[in-house]
XYZ file of C-alpha atoms in Angstrom:
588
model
C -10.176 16.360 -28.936
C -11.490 17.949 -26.151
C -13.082 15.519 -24.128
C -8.962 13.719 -24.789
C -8.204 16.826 -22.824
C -10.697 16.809 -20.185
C -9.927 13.486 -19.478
C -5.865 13.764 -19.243
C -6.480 17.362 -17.235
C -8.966 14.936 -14.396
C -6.461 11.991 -14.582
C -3.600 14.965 -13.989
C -5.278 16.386 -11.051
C -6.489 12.719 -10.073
C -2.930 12.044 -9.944
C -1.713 15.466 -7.790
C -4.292 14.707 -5.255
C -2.925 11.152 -4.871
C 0.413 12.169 -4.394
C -0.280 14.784 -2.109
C -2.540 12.476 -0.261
C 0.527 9.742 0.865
C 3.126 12.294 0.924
C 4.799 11.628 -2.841
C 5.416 15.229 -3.742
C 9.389 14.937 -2.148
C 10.371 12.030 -3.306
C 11.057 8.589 -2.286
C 13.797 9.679 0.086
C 13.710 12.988 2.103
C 17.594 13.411 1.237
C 17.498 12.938 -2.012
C 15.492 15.049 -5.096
C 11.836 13.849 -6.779
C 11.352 13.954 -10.478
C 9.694 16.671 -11.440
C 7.275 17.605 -14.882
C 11.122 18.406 -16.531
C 13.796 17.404 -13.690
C 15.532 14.585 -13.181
C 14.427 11.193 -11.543
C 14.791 10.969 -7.736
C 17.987 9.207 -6.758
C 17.020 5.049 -5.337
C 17.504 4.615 -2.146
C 16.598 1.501 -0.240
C 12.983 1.186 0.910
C 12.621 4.398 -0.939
C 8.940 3.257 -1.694
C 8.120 1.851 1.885
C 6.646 5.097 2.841
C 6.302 7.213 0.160
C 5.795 7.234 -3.284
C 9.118 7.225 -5.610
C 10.195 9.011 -8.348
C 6.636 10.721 -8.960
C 4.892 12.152 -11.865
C 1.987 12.850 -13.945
C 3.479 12.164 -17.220
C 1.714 10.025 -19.723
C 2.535 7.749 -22.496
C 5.004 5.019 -22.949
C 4.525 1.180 -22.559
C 4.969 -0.315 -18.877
C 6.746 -3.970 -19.734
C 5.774 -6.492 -17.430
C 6.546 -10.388 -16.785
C 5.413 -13.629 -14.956
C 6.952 -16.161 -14.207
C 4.163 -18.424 -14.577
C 0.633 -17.919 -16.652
C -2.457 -16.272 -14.775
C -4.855 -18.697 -12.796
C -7.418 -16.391 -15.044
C -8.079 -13.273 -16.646
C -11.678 -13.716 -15.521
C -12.871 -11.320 -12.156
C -14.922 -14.345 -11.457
C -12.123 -16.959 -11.836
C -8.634 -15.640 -10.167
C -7.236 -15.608 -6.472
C -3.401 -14.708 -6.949
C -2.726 -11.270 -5.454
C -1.082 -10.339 -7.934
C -4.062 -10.637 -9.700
C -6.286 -8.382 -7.914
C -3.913 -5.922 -7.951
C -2.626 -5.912 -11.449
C -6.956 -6.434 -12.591
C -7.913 -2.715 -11.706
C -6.022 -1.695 -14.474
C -9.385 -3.170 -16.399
C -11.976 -3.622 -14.219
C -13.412 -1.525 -10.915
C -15.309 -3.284 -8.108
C -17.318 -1.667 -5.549
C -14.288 -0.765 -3.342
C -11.080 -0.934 -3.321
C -8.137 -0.151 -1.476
C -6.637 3.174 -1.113
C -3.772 4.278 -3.696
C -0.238 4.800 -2.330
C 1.913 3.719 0.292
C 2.304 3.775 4.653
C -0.826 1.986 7.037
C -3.798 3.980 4.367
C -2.807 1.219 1.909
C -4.493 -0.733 4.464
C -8.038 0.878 4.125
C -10.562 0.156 1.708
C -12.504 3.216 0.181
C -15.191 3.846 -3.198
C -14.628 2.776 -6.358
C -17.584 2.018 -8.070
C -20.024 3.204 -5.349
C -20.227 7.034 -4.486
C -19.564 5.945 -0.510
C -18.765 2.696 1.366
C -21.234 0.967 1.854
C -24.545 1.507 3.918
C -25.294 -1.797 6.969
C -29.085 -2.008 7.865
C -30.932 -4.755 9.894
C -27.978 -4.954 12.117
C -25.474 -5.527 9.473
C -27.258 -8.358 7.693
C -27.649 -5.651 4.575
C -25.417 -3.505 2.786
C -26.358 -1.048 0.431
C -24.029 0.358 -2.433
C -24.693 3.180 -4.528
C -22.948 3.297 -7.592
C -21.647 6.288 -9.675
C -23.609 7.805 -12.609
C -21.510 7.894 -15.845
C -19.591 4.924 -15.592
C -19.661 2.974 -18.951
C -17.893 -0.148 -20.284
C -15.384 -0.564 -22.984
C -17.981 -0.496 -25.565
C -19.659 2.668 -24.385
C -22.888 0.801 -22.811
C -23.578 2.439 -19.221
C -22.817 0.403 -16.096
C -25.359 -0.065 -14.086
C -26.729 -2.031 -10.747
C -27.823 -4.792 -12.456
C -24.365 -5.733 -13.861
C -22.541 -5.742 -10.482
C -25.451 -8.072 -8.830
C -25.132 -10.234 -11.845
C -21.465 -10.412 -11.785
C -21.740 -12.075 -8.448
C -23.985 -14.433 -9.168
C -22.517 -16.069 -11.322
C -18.960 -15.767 -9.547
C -21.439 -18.308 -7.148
C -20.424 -21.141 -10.266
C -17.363 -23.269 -8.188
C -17.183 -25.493 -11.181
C -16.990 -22.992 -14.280
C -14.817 -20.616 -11.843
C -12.544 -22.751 -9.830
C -10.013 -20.406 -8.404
C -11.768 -17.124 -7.474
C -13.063 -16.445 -3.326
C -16.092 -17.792 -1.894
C -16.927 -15.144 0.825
C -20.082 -14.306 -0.860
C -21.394 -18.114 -1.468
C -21.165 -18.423 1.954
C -22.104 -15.164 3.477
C -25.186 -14.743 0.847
C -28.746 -15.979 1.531
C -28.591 -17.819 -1.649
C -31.718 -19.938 -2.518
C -31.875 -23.448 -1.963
C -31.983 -24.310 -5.590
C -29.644 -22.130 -6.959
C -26.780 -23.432 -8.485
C -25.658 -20.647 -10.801
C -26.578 -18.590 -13.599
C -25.835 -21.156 -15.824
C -27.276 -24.256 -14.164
C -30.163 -22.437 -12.971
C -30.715 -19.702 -15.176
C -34.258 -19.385 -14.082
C -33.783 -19.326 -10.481
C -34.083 -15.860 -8.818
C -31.260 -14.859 -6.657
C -32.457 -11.322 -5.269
C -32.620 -13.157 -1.830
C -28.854 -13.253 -2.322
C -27.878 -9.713 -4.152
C -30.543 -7.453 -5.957
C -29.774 -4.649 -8.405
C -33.305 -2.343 -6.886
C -32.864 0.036 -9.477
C -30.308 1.119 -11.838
C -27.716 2.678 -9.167
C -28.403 0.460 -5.980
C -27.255 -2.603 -5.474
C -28.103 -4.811 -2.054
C -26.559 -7.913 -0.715
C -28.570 -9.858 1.726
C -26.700 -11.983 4.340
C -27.382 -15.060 6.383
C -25.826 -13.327 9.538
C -24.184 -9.846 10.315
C -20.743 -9.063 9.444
C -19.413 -5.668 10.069
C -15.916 -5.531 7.601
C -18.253 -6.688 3.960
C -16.633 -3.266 2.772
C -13.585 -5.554 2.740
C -15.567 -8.252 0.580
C -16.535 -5.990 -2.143
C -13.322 -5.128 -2.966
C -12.670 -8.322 -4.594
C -13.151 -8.942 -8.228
C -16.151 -10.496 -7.828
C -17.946 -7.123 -7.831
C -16.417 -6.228 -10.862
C -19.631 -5.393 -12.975
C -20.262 -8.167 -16.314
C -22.547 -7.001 -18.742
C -25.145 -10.587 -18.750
C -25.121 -9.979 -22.800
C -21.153 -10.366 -23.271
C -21.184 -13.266 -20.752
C -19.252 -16.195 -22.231
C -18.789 -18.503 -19.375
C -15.996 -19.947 -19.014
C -14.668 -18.478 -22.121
C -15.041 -14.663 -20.817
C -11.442 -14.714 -19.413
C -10.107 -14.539 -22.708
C -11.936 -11.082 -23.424
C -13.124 -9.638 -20.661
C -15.184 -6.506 -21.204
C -13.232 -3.798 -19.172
C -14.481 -1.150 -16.684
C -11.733 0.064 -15.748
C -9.053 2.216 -17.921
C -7.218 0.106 -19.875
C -8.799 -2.400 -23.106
C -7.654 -5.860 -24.009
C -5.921 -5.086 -27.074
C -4.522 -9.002 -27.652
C -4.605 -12.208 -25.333
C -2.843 -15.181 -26.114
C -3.622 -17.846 -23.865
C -0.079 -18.626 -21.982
C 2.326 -16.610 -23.790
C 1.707 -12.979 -23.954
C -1.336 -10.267 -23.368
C -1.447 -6.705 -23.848
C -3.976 -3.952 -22.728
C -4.538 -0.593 -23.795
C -6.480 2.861 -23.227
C -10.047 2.388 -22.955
C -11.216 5.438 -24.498
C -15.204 5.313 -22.482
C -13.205 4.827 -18.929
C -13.996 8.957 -17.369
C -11.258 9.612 -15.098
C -13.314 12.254 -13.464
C -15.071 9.306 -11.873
C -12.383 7.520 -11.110
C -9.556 9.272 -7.953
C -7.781 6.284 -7.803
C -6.250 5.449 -11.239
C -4.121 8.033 -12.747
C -4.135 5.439 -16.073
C -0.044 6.781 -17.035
C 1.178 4.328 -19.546
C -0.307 4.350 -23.022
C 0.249 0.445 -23.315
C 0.715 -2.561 -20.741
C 2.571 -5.534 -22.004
C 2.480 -9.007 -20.477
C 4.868 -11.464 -21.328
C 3.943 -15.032 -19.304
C 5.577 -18.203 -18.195
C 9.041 -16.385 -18.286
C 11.455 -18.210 -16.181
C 11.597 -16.934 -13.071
C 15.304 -16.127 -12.731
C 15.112 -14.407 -16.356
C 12.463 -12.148 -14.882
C 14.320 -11.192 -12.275
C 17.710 -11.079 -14.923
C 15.126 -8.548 -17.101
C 14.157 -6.460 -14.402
C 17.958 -5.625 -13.395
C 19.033 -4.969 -16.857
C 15.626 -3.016 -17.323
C 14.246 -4.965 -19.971
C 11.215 -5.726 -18.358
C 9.586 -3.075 -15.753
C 7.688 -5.342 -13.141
C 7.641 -8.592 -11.751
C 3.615 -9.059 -11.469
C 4.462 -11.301 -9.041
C 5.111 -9.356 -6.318
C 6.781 -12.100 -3.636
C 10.783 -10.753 -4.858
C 13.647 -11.570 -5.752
C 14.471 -15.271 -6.281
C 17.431 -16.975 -4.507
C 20.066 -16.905 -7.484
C 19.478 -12.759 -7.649
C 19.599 -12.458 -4.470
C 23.484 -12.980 -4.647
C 23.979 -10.027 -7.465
C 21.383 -7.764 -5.725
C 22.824 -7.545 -1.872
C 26.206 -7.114 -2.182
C 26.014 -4.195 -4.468
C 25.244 -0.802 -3.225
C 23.566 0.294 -7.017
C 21.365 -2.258 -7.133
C 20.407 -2.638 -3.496
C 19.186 1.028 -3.282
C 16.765 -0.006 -6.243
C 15.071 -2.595 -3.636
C 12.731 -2.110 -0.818
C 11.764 -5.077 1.732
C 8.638 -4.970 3.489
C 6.891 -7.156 5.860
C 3.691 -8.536 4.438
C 0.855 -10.034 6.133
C 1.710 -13.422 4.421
C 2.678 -16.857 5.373
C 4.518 -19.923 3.715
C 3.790 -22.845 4.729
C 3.325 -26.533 4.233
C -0.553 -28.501 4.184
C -0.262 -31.685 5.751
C -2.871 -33.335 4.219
C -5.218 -35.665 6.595
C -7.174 -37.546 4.115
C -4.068 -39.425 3.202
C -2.833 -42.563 5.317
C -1.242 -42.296 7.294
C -1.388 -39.009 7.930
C -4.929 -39.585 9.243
C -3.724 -39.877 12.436
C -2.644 -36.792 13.961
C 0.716 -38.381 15.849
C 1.786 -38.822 11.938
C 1.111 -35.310 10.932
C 2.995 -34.474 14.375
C 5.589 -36.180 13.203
C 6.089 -34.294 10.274
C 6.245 -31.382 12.652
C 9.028 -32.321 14.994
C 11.060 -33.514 12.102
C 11.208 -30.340 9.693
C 14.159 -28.118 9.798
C 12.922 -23.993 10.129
C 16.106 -23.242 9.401
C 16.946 -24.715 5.998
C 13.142 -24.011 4.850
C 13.510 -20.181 5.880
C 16.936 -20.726 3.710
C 14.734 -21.784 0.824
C 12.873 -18.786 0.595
C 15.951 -16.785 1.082
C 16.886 -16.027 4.320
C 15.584 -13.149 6.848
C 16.013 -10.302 4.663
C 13.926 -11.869 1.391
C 12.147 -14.626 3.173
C 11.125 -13.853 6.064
C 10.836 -14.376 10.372
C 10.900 -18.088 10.953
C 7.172 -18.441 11.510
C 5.784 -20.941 14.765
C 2.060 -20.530 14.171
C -0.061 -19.695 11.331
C -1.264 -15.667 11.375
C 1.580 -13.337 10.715
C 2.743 -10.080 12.627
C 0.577 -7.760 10.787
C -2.598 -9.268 11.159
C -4.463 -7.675 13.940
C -4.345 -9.097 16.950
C -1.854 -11.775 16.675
C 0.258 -13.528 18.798
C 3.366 -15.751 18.817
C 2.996 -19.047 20.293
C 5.177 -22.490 19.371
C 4.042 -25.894 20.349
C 6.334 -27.430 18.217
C 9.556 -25.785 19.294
C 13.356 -27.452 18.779
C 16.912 -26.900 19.813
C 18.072 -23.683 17.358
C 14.684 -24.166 15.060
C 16.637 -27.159 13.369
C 13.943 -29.869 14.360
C 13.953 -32.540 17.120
C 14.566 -36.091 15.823
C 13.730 -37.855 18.768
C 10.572 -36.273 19.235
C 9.567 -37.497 15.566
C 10.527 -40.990 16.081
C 8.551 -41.055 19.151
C 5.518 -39.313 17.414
C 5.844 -42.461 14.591
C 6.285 -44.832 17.110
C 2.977 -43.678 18.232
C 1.286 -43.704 15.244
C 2.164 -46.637 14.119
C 4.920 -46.439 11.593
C 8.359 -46.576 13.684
C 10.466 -46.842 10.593
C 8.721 -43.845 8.642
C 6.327 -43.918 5.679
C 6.546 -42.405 2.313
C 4.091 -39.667 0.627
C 4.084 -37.273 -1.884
C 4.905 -33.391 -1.905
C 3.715 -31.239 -4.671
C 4.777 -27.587 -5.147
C 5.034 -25.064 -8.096
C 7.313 -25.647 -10.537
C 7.653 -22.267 -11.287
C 8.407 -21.137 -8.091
C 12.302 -21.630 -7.518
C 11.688 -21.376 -3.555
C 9.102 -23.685 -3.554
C 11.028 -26.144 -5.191
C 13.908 -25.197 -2.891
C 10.845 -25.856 0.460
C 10.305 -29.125 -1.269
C 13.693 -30.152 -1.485
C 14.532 -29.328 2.450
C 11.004 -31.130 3.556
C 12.573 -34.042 2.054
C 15.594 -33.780 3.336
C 14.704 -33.606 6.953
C 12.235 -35.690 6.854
C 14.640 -38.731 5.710
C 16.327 -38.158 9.090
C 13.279 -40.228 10.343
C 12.108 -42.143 7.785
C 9.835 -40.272 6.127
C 10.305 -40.195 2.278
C 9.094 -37.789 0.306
C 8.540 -37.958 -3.924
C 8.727 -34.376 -4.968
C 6.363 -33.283 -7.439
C 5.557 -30.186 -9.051
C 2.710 -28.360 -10.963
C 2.057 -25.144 -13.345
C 1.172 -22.115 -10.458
C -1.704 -21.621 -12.702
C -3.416 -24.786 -12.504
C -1.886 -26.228 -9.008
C -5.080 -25.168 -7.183
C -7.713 -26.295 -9.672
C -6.455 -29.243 -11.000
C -3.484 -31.127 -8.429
C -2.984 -29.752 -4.679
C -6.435 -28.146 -4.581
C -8.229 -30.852 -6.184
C -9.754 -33.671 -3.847
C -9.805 -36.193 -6.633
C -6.134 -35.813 -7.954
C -4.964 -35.448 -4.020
C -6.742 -38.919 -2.926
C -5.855 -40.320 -5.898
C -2.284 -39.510 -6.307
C -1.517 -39.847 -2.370
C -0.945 -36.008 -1.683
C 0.287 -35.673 1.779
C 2.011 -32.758 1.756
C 1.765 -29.635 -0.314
C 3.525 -26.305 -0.878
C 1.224 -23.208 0.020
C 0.952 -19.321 0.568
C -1.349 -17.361 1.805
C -1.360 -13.364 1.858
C -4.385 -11.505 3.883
C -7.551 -10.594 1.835
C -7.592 -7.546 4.882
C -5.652 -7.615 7.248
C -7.522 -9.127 10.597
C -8.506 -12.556 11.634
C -11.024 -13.760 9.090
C -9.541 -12.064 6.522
C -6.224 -14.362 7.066
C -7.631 -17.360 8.247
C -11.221 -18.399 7.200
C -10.362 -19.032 3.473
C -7.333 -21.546 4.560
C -8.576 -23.548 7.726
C -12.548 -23.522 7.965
C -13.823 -27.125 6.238
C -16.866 -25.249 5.002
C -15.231 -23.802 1.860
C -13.724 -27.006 1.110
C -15.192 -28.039 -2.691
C -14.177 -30.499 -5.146
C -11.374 -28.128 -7.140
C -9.661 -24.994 -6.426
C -9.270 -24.925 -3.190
C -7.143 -23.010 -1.012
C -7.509 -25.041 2.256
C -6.046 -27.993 1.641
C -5.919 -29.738 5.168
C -7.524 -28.049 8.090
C -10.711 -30.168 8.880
C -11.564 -29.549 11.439
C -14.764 -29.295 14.029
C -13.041 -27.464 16.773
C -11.701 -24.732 14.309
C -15.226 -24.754 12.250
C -16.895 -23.799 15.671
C -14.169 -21.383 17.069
C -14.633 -19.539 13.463
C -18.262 -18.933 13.900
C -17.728 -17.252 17.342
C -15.585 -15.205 16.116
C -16.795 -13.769 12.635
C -20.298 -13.118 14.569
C -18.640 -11.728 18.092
C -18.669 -7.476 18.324
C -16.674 -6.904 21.220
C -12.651 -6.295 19.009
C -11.140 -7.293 21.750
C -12.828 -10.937 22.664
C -12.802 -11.334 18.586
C -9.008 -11.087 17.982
C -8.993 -13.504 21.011
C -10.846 -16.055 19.571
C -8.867 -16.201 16.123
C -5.701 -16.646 18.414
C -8.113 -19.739 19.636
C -8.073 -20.779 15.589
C -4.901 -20.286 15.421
C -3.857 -22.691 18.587
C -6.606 -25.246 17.419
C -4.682 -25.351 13.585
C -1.551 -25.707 15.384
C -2.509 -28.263 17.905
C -4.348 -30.197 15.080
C -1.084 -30.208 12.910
C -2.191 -29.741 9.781
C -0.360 -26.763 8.605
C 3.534 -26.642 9.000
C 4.449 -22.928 9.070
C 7.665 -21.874 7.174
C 8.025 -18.421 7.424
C 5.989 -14.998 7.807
C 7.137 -13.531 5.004
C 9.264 -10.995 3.594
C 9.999 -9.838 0.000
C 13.140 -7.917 -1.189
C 11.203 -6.220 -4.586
C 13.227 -4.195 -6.714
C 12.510 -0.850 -8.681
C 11.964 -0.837 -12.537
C 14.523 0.617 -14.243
C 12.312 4.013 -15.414
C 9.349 3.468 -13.775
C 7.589 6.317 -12.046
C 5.605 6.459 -9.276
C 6.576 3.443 -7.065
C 4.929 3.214 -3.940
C 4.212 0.002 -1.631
C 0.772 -0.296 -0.868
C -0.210 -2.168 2.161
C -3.546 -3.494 1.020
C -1.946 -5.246 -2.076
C 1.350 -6.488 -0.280
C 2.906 -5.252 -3.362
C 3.751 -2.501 -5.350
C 0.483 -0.503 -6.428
C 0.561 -1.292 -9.240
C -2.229 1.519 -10.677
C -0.149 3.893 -9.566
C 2.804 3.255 -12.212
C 3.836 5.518 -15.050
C 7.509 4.748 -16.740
C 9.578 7.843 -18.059
């Protein structure tokens, strides 16, 4: 009983500092009056949580609801790459870093988690030290220690047993020649790649400086896996949790639950206040019955994260109640289309330019919902907030609508002056996607290109159809329906995951057409350049080489209209997540 209250009394004052930290102790709205311990819950106002946090508190207890609209790519730290995701998985694990709790441009920075400080650069940034925390334990009350974060990445090095999750590290790591991962090649060393040098230190060794690898370690990758309770490919259906919160039950594509994980010490841990007793999960809902749920207050969150689909779009705007429940932010995130070069005959680039003349901006920014909960009409691939972006537009048309003539002449060059047909996949459990789909092939027909629609679980589109070289070249992929959020907000943390060849493997894959030498090159100036000013420069250079290459068709830069919980406390956007932070929430 009294380490019970030790704990709630740290999480408390965990909590107070948070608050105070990004402003939460007035409320969500200057105007209007915060919840207090006893008082009543601040009044919604729209984008209530942009800036602040909403309707905070300390309280504990109750069971935060939650739904998706589709399953999870994984439950494995290792294996997943949805934002979402990474956001929802500190509930049970920690990494190394992470970003900081709350909302305004702090969301933005990354700060300890696991280690006592960020981390320490030596031999002019090709090392970087971490230090981790004494007293940190798993769920089963075993101490954490170096060697489990250094082994967690290695085997996150697997591309076959863990399709989905990032591959910064494989290819910023001096991995040895012969290592192929901890399962393949149990026996090969990898401390030329990541060493646990005694219990607390952990040191990553890399093939060439990079100054923001604070940034990397944030990602579930470093998310510590005791070697012992490593099941392979079978770990995502109990992972061992570091973090607050326990698997209590997981069943595989219907419904998961966590609970309090009694050896988490919130005195170790500022940036999880760990509110809710329970967290239910309820998956593959449809996606206009989540957002149904989350008006009527059935559910409390939309894991999501990307808002409100089209058809409650119509209920939300127009009334004044449930508007002031929403808040629309401008995320560093862009939809767009692949268009796939490996499939004839979009192997020639006048093709592929082709497709570009012909689309309609107009009806695909319609598809994601307009300018309020889709987005700006995007003409090149980084988005506003990504440092050191600009606007450019190569492909421009009379009122964004598309310019026929210009794609007849671009076919006529190419070869097929009456059109061609290919295939478009997208996620069937996206409703917008399916909507993007629908408009491709509707402009498209204007010149003779026909499309056959088809579309795949979110979960498994990356690792088994539009990320997957076989099924693509098999099944005639040309073009496919994409998103892509920042991983931190400047050039390589946008770009390098979804236009440099290099990452390219044979499943789960996120960049699904850019192959290109030009861009390869232009990337490797830039990641290794010092000088801010010359770097943001040369991702602009990316950025014109993608464009000029045509093999990404931008839709929009995107905004999301997300709305409030009914009951949920302590709603705050968080810039780092493009979402709500989601290990911030309590419900009343």
């Amino acid at each position: 009983m009294r380490r019970k209250s030790a704990l709630a009394a740290a999480a408390t004052a965990a909590l107070a500092m948070v608050l105070s930290a990004c402003g939460g102790g007035g409320g969500g709205n200057s105007q209007q009056p915060a919840q207090s311990a006893s008082g009543a819950a601040a009044q919604p106002a729209f984008n209530a949580g942009l800036t602040e946090v909403f309707n905070p508190s300390t309280k504990k207890g109750g069971t935060l609801k939650v739904a998706n609209y589709a399953d999870w790519d994984s439950l494995d730290p290792a294996d997943t790459y949805y934002g979402y995701s990474f956001n929802f998985g500190r509930y049970y694990w920690r990494t190394l870093t992470t970003y900081k709790t709350g909302p305004g441009p702090g969301g933005n920075t990354v700060v300890p988690d696991l280690a006592e400080a960020l981390g320490e650069p030596s031999d002019e940034g090709k090392t970087w030290t971490y230090k981790i925390k004494s007293g940190l334990k798993f769920e089963d009350g075993s101490p954490i220690a170096a060697k489990d974060v250094a082994y967690a990445v290695a085997r996150s090095f697997d591309k076959e047993t863990f399709t989905h999750g990032p591959s910064y590290l494989n290819e910023l790591l001096a991995w040895p020649k012969d290592f192929k991962g901890v399962y393949k090649t149990p026996d090969v060393d990898y401390s030329s790649a990541v060493e646990a040098t005694d219990d607390t230190t952990v040191v990553f060794h890399l093939k060439e400086p990079f100054a923001s690898f604070d940034y990397i370690v944030q990602m579930p990758m470093t998310a510590p896996v005791p070697k012992d309770k490593d099941t392979g490919a079978k770990y995502k259906d109990h992972v061992i949790s570091s973090g607050p919160y326990k698997f209590e039950t997981n069943e595989a594509g219907k419904r998961f639950s966590l609970v309090r994980n009694e050896n988490w010490d919130a005195a170790t841990d500022p940036n999880r206040p760990a509110l809710p007793d329970k967290i239910e999960v309820q998956l593959n809902v449809n996606a206009d019955d989540v957002d149904n749920q989350l008006i009527s207050g059935d559910v409390h969150l939309d894991v999501q994260g990307t808002g409100l689909q089209p058809a409650a779009l119509g209920k939300v705007l127009p009334d004044p109640a449930l508007k002031a429940r929403t808040d629309n932010p401008t995320i560093p995130r862009l939809w767009f289309v692949s268009v796939i070069p490996d499939t004839p005959p979009l192997d020639n680039i006048e093709c592929r330019k082709a497709v570009m003349w012909a689309a309609d901006r107009v009806a695909n920014q319609t598809a994601f919902g307009g300018e309020v909960a889709g987005g700006e009409i995007a003409t090149n691939v980084m988005p506003p907030p990504i440092v050191g972006q600009e606007k450019f537009d190569l492909y421009a048309s009379p009122d964004n609508k598309g310019d026929v003539a210009k794609a007849k002449a671009a076919l006529t060059a190419c070869g097929q002056p009456n059109g061609f047909s290919t295939t478009m996949t997208f996620r069937a459990d996206r409703p917008r996607e399916k909507a993007l789909a629908e408009s491709m092939q509707q402009a498209l027909a204007r010149v003779g290109i026909k499309l056959t629609l088809k579309g795949f679980p979110g979960s498994s589109y990356f690792s088994d159809y539009a990320g997957n070289v076989n099924y693509v070249k098999k099944n005639g992929v040309g073009l496919a329906a994409h998103g892509w959020g920042s991983d931190w907000p400047d050039g390589y943390g946008f770009l390098q995951a979804i236009v440099d060849s290099r990452t390219i493997r044979p499943a789960g894959n996120y960049n699904l057409s850019v192959k290109s030498d030009k861009v390869d090159g232009l990337i490797d100036q830039a990641k290794v350049e010092l000088d801010e000013t010359k770097r943001n420069k040369l991702w602009v250079d990316v950025d014109k080489a993608v464009m000029e290459d045509a093999s990404i068709l931008p839709v929009v830069w995107a905004k999301s209209l997300l709305l409030r919980g009914q009951g949920v406390t302590n709603v705050a956007y968080n810039e780092g997540q493009s979402q709500y932070d989601y290990a911030l929430l309590g419900v009343e």
